Amino acid sequence: MHRFHVHPDDGVRLAAMRQIQPTIMVIGFIGAGKTSVGRLVARALGREFVDTDQMIERAARMTISELFQREGELSFRRREMAAIDRAISVPGRVIAVGGGAVLSAENRTALKQAGLLVYLRATPETLAGRLTGVTDRPLLNNTADRAGRIRDLLVARGPIYETAGDVAIDTDRSDIEQVAVEVMEWYRRRVGAMAGR
C-alpha cells in the first residue's frame, strides 16, 4: 500500500497560504473615490473597511473642517498619523487614507510596511467636477477657482502619490464599480505573484 510522505516544507506552505492577505490602502486626492471604492473592495473581499478621516472625526467628535479651524493643520496631521497607526494595526483591512496623509514620509513608510497602496488617479477637472457643492474640504474652501487650486495641489502631490502607490488606477472615465473591479483584479494578480504562483 502506498503511503503519503509529508514533506517538511508542506506545513510551512499551508501556513503561508492561510496567512491573512496583505492590507489594501487606497490613496489619492480628495474626490478620487477612495472611500467609495475602498468600501466596495472590502465588501467584495469580505474584509473590514476603515477610513482614516472618519476615524479622526469620530475620535475628535468634530468634522475635519472644524479640526482645521480650531486646531490648525499641524494638529490634524498628528491626529492623522495616530489614526493610520490604529488602522494598520489590524492586518488584512481595506483602508481609505486621507488625501494629504502620504505627504508625510513617516506615514508613507508605515503604510508601505503594512501592505499594498493603490493610487486612484484623476485629472483636476474630474476632481473639481466631483467636488462641486462640497464645502467641507478645508484645503479647497475660500477659492473661486477650485480646479486651479486642485491643479496646484496635484502638481505638488501627484509625484508623491505616483511613487507611494504600488499601482495607479485612472478613475476619470470609470464609475466606482469599474474602479473597484480593477483594484481587485490587480490585487489578486499581485498577491498571486507574491505567493509565487
Coordinates of N, CA and C in Angstrom, one line a residue:
M1 N 0.8 -1.2 0.0 CA 0.0 0.0 0.0 C 0.9 1.2 0.0
H2 N 0.5 2.2 -0.9 CA 1.4 3.4 -1.0 C 1.1 4.4 0.2
R3 N 2.1 4.8 0.8 CA 1.9 5.8 1.9 C 2.3 7.2 1.4
F4 N 1.6 8.2 1.9 CA 2.0 9.5 1.6 C 3.1 9.9 2.5
H5 N 4.1 10.6 1.9 CA 5.2 11.2 2.8 C 4.9 12.7 2.8
V6 N 4.8 13.2 4.0 CA 4.6 14.6 4.2 C 6.0 15.3 4.2
H7 N 6.2 16.1 3.2 CA 7.4 16.9 3.1 C 7.4 17.9 4.2
P8 N 8.6 18.2 4.9 CA 8.6 19.2 6.0 C 8.2 20.6 5.5
D9 N 8.4 20.9 4.3 CA 8.0 22.2 3.8 C 6.5 22.4 3.6
D10 N 5.8 21.3 3.5 CA 4.4 21.3 3.2 C 3.6 22.1 4.3
G11 N 3.9 21.9 5.5 CA 3.2 22.6 6.6 C 3.5 24.1 6.6
V12 N 4.7 24.4 6.2 CA 5.1 25.8 6.1 C 4.3 26.5 5.0
R13 N 4.2 25.7 3.8 CA 3.5 26.3 2.7 C 2.0 26.5 3.0
L14 N 1.4 25.5 3.7 CA 0.0 25.6 4.0 C -0.2 26.7 5.0
A15 N 0.7 26.9 5.9 CA 0.5 28.0 6.9 C 0.6 29.4 6.1
A16 N 1.5 29.4 5.2 CA 1.6 30.7 4.4 C 0.4 31.0 3.6
M17 N -0.3 29.9 3.1 CA -1.5 30.1 2.3 C -2.6 30.6 3.2
R18 N -2.6 30.1 4.4 CA -3.7 30.5 5.3 C -3.5 31.9 5.9
Q19 N -2.3 32.5 5.7 CA -2.0 33.8 6.3 C -2.9 34.8 5.8
I20 N -3.2 35.8 6.6 CA -4.0 36.9 6.2 C -3.4 37.6 5.0
Q21 N -4.3 37.9 4.0 CA -3.8 38.6 2.8 C -3.4 40.0 3.1
P22 N -2.5 40.6 2.3 CA -2.0 41.9 2.6 C -3.1 43.0 2.7
T23 N -2.9 43.9 3.6 CA -3.8 45.1 3.7 C -3.8 45.9 2.4
I24 N -4.9 46.4 2.0 CA -5.0 47.3 0.8 C -5.3 48.7 1.3
M25 N -4.4 49.6 1.0 CA -4.6 51.0 1.3 C -4.9 51.8 0.1
V26 N -6.0 52.6 0.1 CA -6.4 53.4 -1.1 C -6.0 54.8 -0.8
I27 N -5.1 55.4 -1.7 CA -4.6 56.8 -1.6 C -5.0 57.6 -2.8
G28 N -5.0 58.9 -2.7 CA -5.3 59.8 -3.8 C -5.9 61.1 -3.3
F29 N -6.2 62.0 -4.2 CA -6.6 63.3 -3.9 C -8.1 63.2 -3.4
I30 N -8.5 64.3 -2.8 CA -9.9 64.5 -2.4 C -10.8 64.3 -3.6
G31 N -11.8 63.5 -3.6 CA -12.7 63.3 -4.7 C -12.3 62.2 -5.6
A32 N -11.2 61.5 -5.3 CA -10.8 60.4 -6.2 C -11.6 59.2 -6.1
G33 N -12.4 59.1 -5.0 CA -13.3 57.9 -4.8 C -12.7 56.9 -3.8
K34 N -11.8 57.3 -3.0 CA -11.1 56.4 -2.1 C -12.1 55.6 -1.2
T35 N -13.0 56.4 -0.5 CA -13.9 55.8 0.4 C -14.9 54.9 -0.3
S36 N -15.5 55.4 -1.4 CA -16.5 54.6 -2.2 C -15.9 53.3 -2.7
V37 N -14.7 53.4 -3.3 CA -14.0 52.3 -3.9 C -13.6 51.3 -2.8
G38 N -13.0 51.9 -1.8 CA -12.5 51.0 -0.7 C -13.6 50.2 -0.1
R39 N -14.7 50.8 0.1 CA -15.9 50.1 0.7 C -16.3 49.0 -0.2
L40 N -16.4 49.2 -1.5 CA -16.8 48.2 -2.4 C -15.8 47.0 -2.4
V41 N -14.5 47.3 -2.5 CA -13.5 46.3 -2.5 C -13.5 45.5 -1.2
A42 N -13.7 46.1 -0.1 CA -13.8 45.4 1.2 C -15.0 44.5 1.2
R43 N -16.1 45.0 0.8 CA -17.3 44.1 0.8 C -17.1 42.9 -0.1
A44 N -16.5 43.1 -1.3 CA -16.3 42.0 -2.3 C -15.3 41.0 -1.7
L45 N -14.3 41.5 -1.0 CA -13.3 40.5 -0.5 C -13.6 40.0 0.9
G46 N -14.7 40.5 1.5 CA -15.1 40.1 2.8 C -14.1 40.6 3.9
R47 N -13.7 41.8 3.7 CA -12.7 42.4 4.6 C -13.4 43.6 5.4
E48 N -12.7 44.0 6.4 CA -13.2 45.1 7.2 C -12.7 46.4 6.5
F49 N -13.5 47.4 6.4 CA -13.2 48.7 5.8 C -13.0 49.8 6.8
V50 N -12.0 50.5 6.8 CA -11.9 51.7 7.6 C -11.4 52.9 6.8
D51 N -11.8 54.1 7.2 CA -11.5 55.3 6.6 C -10.8 56.2 7.6
T52 N -9.5 56.6 7.4 CA -8.8 57.3 8.5 C -9.5 58.7 8.8
D53 N -10.0 59.4 7.8 CA -10.7 60.6 8.0 C -11.9 60.4 9.0
Q54 N -12.6 59.4 8.7 CA -13.8 59.1 9.6 C -13.4 58.7 11.0
M55 N -12.2 58.0 11.1 CA -11.7 57.6 12.4 C -11.4 58.9 13.2
I56 N -10.7 59.8 12.5 CA -10.3 61.1 13.2 C -11.6 61.9 13.6
E57 N -12.6 62.0 12.8 CA -13.8 62.7 13.1 C -14.5 62.1 14.3
R58 N -14.6 60.7 14.3 CA -15.2 60.1 15.4 C -14.5 60.3 16.7
A59 N -13.1 60.2 16.7 CA -12.3 60.3 17.9 C -12.4 61.7 18.4
A60 N -12.4 62.7 17.5 CA -12.4 64.1 17.9 C -13.8 64.7 18.2
R61 N -14.8 63.9 17.7 CA -16.2 64.4 17.8 C -16.3 65.8 17.1
M62 N -15.6 65.9 16.0 CA -15.6 67.1 15.2 C -15.4 66.8 13.7
T63 N -15.9 67.6 12.8 CA -15.5 67.4 11.4 C -14.1 67.8 11.1
I64 N -13.6 67.3 10.0 CA -12.2 67.7 9.7 C -12.1 69.2 9.5
S65 N -13.1 69.8 8.9 CA -13.2 71.3 8.7 C -13.0 72.0 10.1
E66 N -13.8 71.5 11.1 CA -13.8 72.1 12.4 C -12.4 71.9 13.1
L67 N -11.8 70.7 12.8 CA -10.5 70.5 13.4 C -9.4 71.5 12.8
F68 N -9.5 71.6 11.5 CA -8.6 72.6 10.8 C -8.8 74.0 11.4
Q69 N -10.0 74.4 11.6 CA -10.3 75.8 12.1 C -9.9 75.9 13.5
R70 N -10.2 74.9 14.3 CA -9.9 75.1 15.8 C -8.4 74.8 16.2
E71 N -7.8 73.8 15.5 CA -6.5 73.3 15.9 C -5.4 73.5 14.9
G72 N -5.8 73.8 13.7 CA -4.8 74.0 12.6 C -4.4 72.7 12.0
E73 N -3.7 72.8 10.8 CA -3.4 71.6 10.0 C -2.4 70.7 10.7
L74 N -1.4 71.3 11.5 CA -0.4 70.5 12.1 C -1.0 69.6 13.1
S75 N -2.0 70.1 13.9 CA -2.6 69.2 14.9 C -3.4 68.1 14.2
F76 N -4.1 68.5 13.1 CA -4.8 67.5 12.3 C -3.9 66.4 11.8
R77 N -2.7 66.8 11.3 CA -1.7 65.8 10.8 C -1.3 64.8 11.9
R78 N -1.1 65.3 13.1 CA -0.8 64.5 14.2 C -1.8 63.4 14.5
R79 N -3.1 63.9 14.5 CA -4.2 63.0 14.7 C -4.3 62.0 13.5
E80 N -4.0 62.4 12.3 CA -4.0 61.6 11.2 C -3.0 60.4 11.3
M81 N -1.8 60.8 11.8 CA -0.7 59.8 12.0 C -1.2 58.7 13.0
A82 N -1.8 59.2 14.1 CA -2.3 58.2 15.1 C -3.4 57.3 14.5
A83 N -4.3 57.9 13.7 CA -5.3 57.1 13.0 C -4.8 56.1 12.1
I84 N -3.7 56.4 11.3 CA -3.1 55.5 10.4 C -2.5 54.3 11.2
D85 N -1.8 54.7 12.3 CA -1.2 53.6 13.1 C -2.3 52.6 13.6
R86 N -3.5 53.2 14.1 CA -4.6 52.3 14.5 C -5.1 51.5 13.4
A87 N -5.3 52.1 12.2 CA -5.9 51.5 11.1 C -5.1 50.3 10.6
I88 N -3.7 50.5 10.6 CA -2.9 49.4 10.1 C -2.5 48.4 11.1
S89 N -2.9 48.6 12.4 CA -2.6 47.7 13.4 C -3.3 46.3 13.3
V90 N -4.4 46.3 12.5 CA -5.1 45.1 12.2 C -4.9 44.7 10.8
P91 N -4.2 43.6 10.6 CA -3.8 43.2 9.2 C -5.0 42.8 8.4
G92 N -4.9 43.0 7.1 CA -6.0 42.4 6.2 C -7.1 43.4 5.9
R93 N -7.1 44.6 6.4 CA -8.2 45.5 6.2 C -8.1 46.2 4.8
V94 N -9.1 46.8 4.4 CA -9.1 47.8 3.3 C -9.2 49.2 4.0
I95 N -8.2 50.0 3.7 CA -8.2 51.3 4.3 C -8.1 52.5 3.3
A96 N -9.1 53.4 3.5 CA -9.0 54.7 2.7 C -8.3 55.7 3.5
V97 N -7.2 56.2 2.9 CA -6.3 57.1 3.7 C -6.6 58.6 3.2
G98 N -6.6 59.5 4.1 CA -6.8 60.9 3.8 C -5.9 61.4 2.7
G99 N -6.4 62.4 1.9 CA -5.7 62.9 0.7 C -4.3 63.4 1.0
G100 N -4.1 64.0 2.2 CA -2.7 64.5 2.4 C -1.8 63.6 3.3
A101 N -2.3 62.5 3.7 CA -1.6 61.6 4.6 C -0.2 61.2 4.0
V102 N -0.2 60.9 2.7 CA 1.1 60.3 2.1 C 2.1 61.4 1.9
L103 N 1.8 62.7 2.2 CA 2.8 63.7 2.1 C 3.9 63.5 3.2
S104 N 3.5 62.9 4.3 CA 4.4 62.6 5.4 C 5.2 61.4 5.0
A105 N 6.6 61.5 5.1 CA 7.5 60.4 4.8 C 7.2 59.3 5.8
E106 N 7.0 59.7 7.1 CA 6.7 58.7 8.2 C 5.5 57.9 7.9
N107 N 4.4 58.6 7.4 CA 3.2 57.8 7.1 C 3.4 56.9 5.9
R108 N 4.1 57.4 4.9 CA 4.4 56.6 3.7 C 5.1 55.3 4.1
T109 N 6.1 55.4 5.0 CA 6.9 54.2 5.4 C 6.0 53.3 6.2
A110 N 5.2 53.8 7.1 CA 4.3 52.9 7.9 C 3.3 52.2 6.9
L111 N 2.7 52.9 6.0 CA 1.7 52.3 5.0 C 2.4 51.3 4.2
K112 N 3.6 51.6 3.7 CA 4.3 50.6 2.8 C 4.6 49.3 3.5
Q113 N 4.9 49.5 4.8 CA 5.2 48.2 5.6 C 4.0 47.4 5.9
A114 N 2.8 48.1 5.9 CA 1.6 47.4 6.2 C 0.9 46.7 5.1
G115 N 1.2 47.0 3.9 CA 0.6 46.3 2.8 C 0.8 47.0 1.4
L116 N -0.3 47.0 0.6 CA -0.2 47.5 -0.8 C -1.0 48.7 -0.9
L117 N -0.4 49.7 -1.6 CA -1.0 51.0 -1.8 C -1.6 51.2 -3.2
V118 N -2.8 51.5 -3.3 CA -3.5 51.7 -4.6 C -3.8 53.2 -4.8
Y119 N -3.2 53.8 -5.8 CA -3.4 55.3 -6.0 C -4.5 55.4 -7.1
L120 N -5.6 56.1 -6.6 CA -6.7 56.4 -7.5 C -6.4 57.8 -8.2
R121 N -6.1 57.7 -9.5 CA -5.7 58.9 -10.2 C -6.8 59.6 -10.9
A122 N -6.9 60.9 -10.9 CA -7.9 61.6 -11.7 C -7.4 63.0 -12.0
T123 N -7.9 63.6 -13.1 CA -7.4 64.9 -13.5 C -8.1 66.0 -12.6
P124 N -7.4 67.2 -12.6 CA -8.0 68.3 -11.8 C -9.5 68.6 -12.2
E125 N -9.8 68.5 -13.5 CA -11.1 68.8 -14.0 C -12.1 67.8 -13.5
T126 N -11.7 66.5 -13.5 CA -12.6 65.4 -13.0 C -12.9 65.7 -11.5
L127 N -11.8 65.9 -10.7 CA -11.9 66.1 -9.3 C -12.8 67.3 -9.0
A128 N -12.6 68.4 -9.7 CA -13.3 69.6 -9.4 C -14.8 69.4 -9.7
G129 N -15.1 68.6 -10.8 CA -16.5 68.2 -11.1 C -17.1 67.4 -10.0
R130 N -16.4 66.5 -9.5 CA -16.9 65.6 -8.4 C -17.1 66.4 -7.1
L131 N -16.3 67.4 -6.9 CA -16.4 68.2 -5.7 C -17.3 69.4 -5.7
T132 N -18.0 69.5 -6.8 CA -19.0 70.7 -6.9 C -19.9 70.6 -5.8
G133 N -20.1 71.8 -5.1 CA -21.0 71.8 -4.0 C -20.5 71.2 -2.7
V134 N -19.3 70.7 -2.7 CA -18.7 70.1 -1.5 C -18.1 71.3 -0.7
T135 N -18.5 71.5 0.6 CA -18.0 72.6 1.3 C -17.2 72.2 2.5
D136 N -17.0 70.9 2.8 CA -16.3 70.5 4.0 C -14.8 70.1 3.8
R137 N -14.2 70.7 2.8 CA -12.8 70.4 2.5 C -12.0 71.6 2.7
P138 N -11.3 71.7 3.9 CA -10.6 72.9 4.2 C -9.6 73.4 3.2
L139 N -8.9 72.5 2.5 CA -7.9 73.0 1.5 C -8.5 73.5 0.3
L140 N -9.8 73.3 0.0 CA -10.4 73.8 -1.2 C -11.4 74.9 -1.0
N141 N -11.6 75.3 0.3 CA -12.5 76.4 0.6 C -11.8 77.7 0.3
N142 N -12.6 78.8 0.3 CA -12.0 80.1 0.1 C -11.2 80.3 -1.2
T143 N -11.7 79.6 -2.3 CA -11.1 79.8 -3.6 C -12.2 79.9 -4.7
A144 N -12.1 80.8 -5.5 CA -13.1 80.9 -6.6 C -12.8 79.9 -7.7
D145 N -11.5 79.7 -7.9 CA -11.0 78.7 -9.0 C -10.6 77.4 -8.4
R146 N -11.6 76.6 -8.1 CA -11.4 75.3 -7.4 C -10.5 74.4 -8.3
A147 N -10.8 74.3 -9.6 CA -10.0 73.5 -10.5 C -8.5 73.9 -10.5
G148 N -8.3 75.2 -10.5 CA -6.9 75.8 -10.4 C -6.2 75.4 -9.1
R149 N -7.0 75.5 -8.0 CA -6.4 75.1 -6.7 C -6.1 73.6 -6.7
I150 N -7.0 72.8 -7.2 CA -6.7 71.4 -7.3 C -5.5 71.1 -8.1
R151 N -5.4 71.8 -9.3 CA -4.2 71.6 -10.1 C -2.9 71.9 -9.4
D152 N -2.9 73.0 -8.7 CA -1.7 73.4 -7.9 C -1.4 72.4 -6.9
L153 N -2.4 71.9 -6.2 CA -2.1 70.9 -5.2 C -1.6 69.6 -5.8
L154 N -2.2 69.2 -7.0 CA -1.8 68.0 -7.6 C -0.4 68.1 -8.2
V155 N 0.0 69.3 -8.6 CA 1.4 69.4 -9.1 C 2.4 69.0 -8.0
A156 N 2.0 69.4 -6.7 CA 2.9 69.1 -5.6 C 2.7 67.7 -5.1
R157 N 1.4 67.2 -5.1 CA 1.2 65.9 -4.5 C 1.3 64.7 -5.5
G158 N 1.0 65.0 -6.8 CA 0.9 63.9 -7.8 C 2.1 63.0 -7.8
P159 N 3.4 63.6 -7.9 CA 4.5 62.7 -7.9 C 4.7 61.9 -6.7
I160 N 4.2 62.4 -5.5 CA 4.3 61.6 -4.3 C 3.3 60.5 -4.3
Y161 N 2.1 60.8 -4.8 CA 1.1 59.7 -4.9 C 1.6 58.6 -5.9
E162 N 2.2 59.0 -7.0 CA 2.7 58.1 -8.0 C 3.8 57.2 -7.4
T163 N 4.7 57.8 -6.7 CA 5.8 56.9 -6.1 C 5.4 56.1 -4.9
A164 N 4.4 56.6 -4.2 CA 3.9 55.9 -3.0 C 3.1 54.7 -3.4
G165 N 2.3 54.8 -4.5 CA 1.4 53.8 -4.9 C 2.1 52.6 -5.5
D166 N 1.7 51.4 -5.2 CA 2.2 50.2 -5.9 C 1.5 50.1 -7.2
V167 N 0.4 50.7 -7.4 CA -0.3 50.8 -8.7 C -1.0 52.1 -8.8
A168 N -1.2 52.6 -10.0 CA -2.0 53.8 -10.2 C -3.2 53.4 -11.1
I169 N -4.4 53.7 -10.7 CA -5.6 53.3 -11.5 C -6.3 54.6 -11.8
D170 N -6.5 54.8 -13.1 CA -7.2 56.1 -13.6 C -8.7 55.9 -13.3
T171 N -9.3 57.0 -12.8 CA -10.7 56.9 -12.5 C -11.5 57.9 -13.3
D172 N -10.9 58.6 -14.2 CA -11.6 59.7 -14.9 C -12.8 59.2 -15.7
R173 N -12.7 58.1 -16.4 CA -13.8 57.6 -17.2 C -14.5 56.4 -16.7
S174 N -14.3 56.1 -15.4 CA -14.8 54.9 -14.8 C -15.7 55.2 -13.7
D175 N -16.8 54.4 -13.5 CA -17.6 54.5 -12.3 C -16.9 53.7 -11.2
I176 N -17.4 53.9 -9.9 CA -16.7 53.3 -8.8 C -16.7 51.8 -8.9
E177 N -17.8 51.2 -9.4 CA -17.8 49.7 -9.5 C -16.7 49.2 -10.4
Q178 N -16.5 49.9 -11.6 CA -15.4 49.5 -12.5 C -14.0 49.7 -11.9
V179 N -13.9 50.8 -11.1 CA -12.6 51.0 -10.5 C -12.3 49.9 -9.4
A180 N -13.4 49.6 -8.6 CA -13.3 48.5 -7.6 C -12.9 47.2 -8.2
V181 N -13.4 46.9 -9.4 CA -13.1 45.6 -10.1 C -11.6 45.7 -10.5
E182 N -11.2 46.8 -11.0 CA -9.8 46.9 -11.4 C -8.8 46.8 -10.3
V183 N -9.2 47.4 -9.1 CA -8.4 47.2 -7.9 C -8.3 45.8 -7.5
M184 N -9.4 45.1 -7.5 CA -9.4 43.7 -7.1 C -8.6 42.8 -8.1
E185 N -8.8 43.0 -9.4 CA -8.0 42.2 -10.3 C -6.5 42.4 -10.2
W186 N -6.1 43.7 -10.0 CA -4.7 44.0 -9.8 C -4.2 43.3 -8.5
Y187 N -5.0 43.4 -7.5 CA -4.6 42.9 -6.2 C -4.5 41.4 -6.2
R188 N -5.4 40.7 -6.9 CA -5.3 39.2 -7.0 C -4.0 38.8 -7.8
R189 N -3.8 39.5 -8.9 CA -2.5 39.3 -9.6 C -1.3 39.5 -8.8
R190 N -1.3 40.6 -8.0 CA -0.2 40.9 -7.2 C 0.1 39.9 -6.1
V191 N -1.0 39.5 -5.4 CA -0.9 38.6 -4.3 C -0.5 37.2 -4.9
G192 N -1.0 36.8 -6.0 CA -0.6 35.6 -6.7 C 0.9 35.6 -7.0
A193 N 1.4 36.7 -7.5 CA 2.8 36.9 -7.8 C 3.7 36.8 -6.6
M194 N 3.2 37.4 -5.5 CA 3.9 37.4 -4.2 C 4.0 35.9 -3.7
A195 N 2.9 35.2 -3.9 CA 2.9 33.8 -3.4 C 3.7 32.8 -4.3
G196 N 4.2 33.4 -5.5 CA 5.0 32.6 -6.4 C 4.2 31.7 -7.3
R197 N 2.9 32.0 -7.5 CA 2.1 31.2 -8.3 C 2.1 31.7 -9.7

